[in-house]
């Protein structure tokens, strides 16, 4: 294997004294064609994305430990420029933005880190992570060979690298960071920009290298990445990817564990069987570094969601859910996958595979070393049919679209399609807290002249608001003569408003006349509606609402939001009346925002109305507030907002985020794990609100007297808001009598007959819970899936009794799947399985 001088830049070795890396130990990160090398050792590494601003600091340690327990070696995060430098030269690294604390938490857990500085991140994050002030730097053009942009980007990159160096956080200094990323998914943009794109990309790579981190840099989805930068892959599958030079390792920076959600869209779930298949396929082809995007998705608190129209939840169907709870079976199945692959590590990092065709759609990749290590991956790419293959004089059964892993080229310890871990079913339980609401209507009839300005024509929204608020008022007036036909029995005139995004509420003389919304795919839209005008002067007020700024693409400096027209009245006696170039008065934000109604420290003369009066006639643009005590326990909390329309939520002055009860449309007609996955394939929630529950971090709460503030744009019913706890309701498992198990792999006994270890069903409730009942149990040929099991033609009559004896009253239990355990064979010569569903409840619960 050869090297070149450029590669040697990546192989700088630093000798430092630090805790855990003594004077005599070489602390370095390098690479060769097979893998990332840490202190000279090639490694197969599993990484998981956890974005620090999408959770709270009190959650970080638990999230990272759960990732480690799930077989993760590396924690990956983007660095979010807009939260760290909200105004030029003023930096913020506190609270959820304390990236140093996050890195040190990773280090204490004994894990590595991958720091994706970008500083463009995409990530369904507001403005792609760019601070909006960057748009107003004179002469700027984003993400191209433009000096103002490059100067700002270099300044921030060097700021972050300097911060990490000052805290000794790079592996070369004894810290956890083993990789860094510059730019992000730039390949497509680079080609669109032509020579300017290539020059910028090359500049970015060289600028990053000159920061001297002592660890390799990567560029994802950038085929032209110059040496020594490693180009990497993002996608649902990356087994066909190869780096641009033969001496670079094959790295998958984003293995998409699920997909994001947008308001009005469905929820996307990626079956773990397919995700495991994709990972095993990447490894068998020679891949050595995989990062799950996301491993914990978290929450888009505040106005951080991008898109536009990205939901406040960024759950992503990740192995750890939005609330920090383990999602089964995804977490457990991947944990077993990681363990199985690590058993093959010595062979994988030492040699290249020998590939043999075993059938039309079947292959085996064999890694065999001179020292005797042997690992095999048996693959069946058929999406419909199982296959029986012959390998090493033994027969193996492969389900459709699956890969079996044999760490000794003999015994199967894992198959990607055979899920043996439990499935957890979660529920949202009421906390029995009843809110006593007070309300205040946003006054749109009078304006504070100090907060408004007037000019001719329609202005782009972000140029006016600088994204200080989602809201911008566009206000004008029209004079209607008393002789107009519509005032004497004719048809009402029609108002047409064309917007570049993202939503608008139309008020005529202080009354809501209608609303219109764009979508993530089509943020431009047109409002068309009849308007009830009166003789004389009529006030038209258009409240334009941003729902997160776009996060994908180039030329960020040229993107538009808000009402750019035309705005016109049709159906008057004079015909069309174009209002676009009239005088318009503008007000940034809401009066309630200006009065800081969302804060517990707010001191205003606002007269709040008791909920009993407000509930009689719900009004748009209304502020609601209530006080509540923190519920007992430590379960994660959420607000059920299904009774509301659209708006924002604050707890004790901290923004939970945007809410919107937009009902999902899509195709929810089932889901098969087999075959190529796309977000349109496995949809859930058709006809339901895209997001109903909104995460309330417990660390934001005081024991008593917590202030909840809701701003409602459309006029929902706050009496239907409730605080709920997220809890494990039941667990299911389904395991066949010949399920692959690691216990059946003994490298020392290779070639010798060994006693077969029967698989087991493992059930586990949450801490503080126990199994209170067995809802279903059948050893035989049961049918159905978790939550809808049914007995099949074959059923052991002792099934319930055995499960109840083993499991009732316990937090966790294990039941061996064997004929002897259930008394006798209920159906000889038939492949049997055990399916079980158990109910979990608090340990002190009495049914």
mmCIF file of C-alpha atoms in Angstrom, residues 141 145 194 240 386 390 463 511 532 654 829:
data_model
loop_
_atom_site.group_PDB
_atom_site.id
_atom_site.type_symbol
_atom_site.label_atom_id
_atom_site.label_comp_id
_atom_site.label_asym_id
_atom_site.label_seq_id
_atom_site.Cartn_x
_atom_site.Cartn_y
_atom_site.Cartn_z
ATOM 1 C CA UNK A 141 -22.291 35.478 -1.982
ATOM 2 C CA UNK A 145 -15.351 31.801 -4.288
ATOM 3 C CA UNK A 194 -18.487 25.708 -11.922
ATOM 4 C CA UNK A 240 -21.548 1.430 -3.918
ATOM 5 C CA UNK A 386 -35.785 -16.552 1.031
ATOM 6 C CA UNK A 390 -24.271 -23.815 0.426
ATOM 7 C CA UNK A 463 -34.753 42.145 5.122
ATOM 8 C CA UNK A 511 -61.342 40.821 11.758
ATOM 9 C CA UNK A 532 -66.188 42.142 3.356
ATOM 10 C CA UNK A 654 -37.765 29.362 27.293
ATOM 11 C CA UNK A 829 -41.280 -31.118 12.423
#
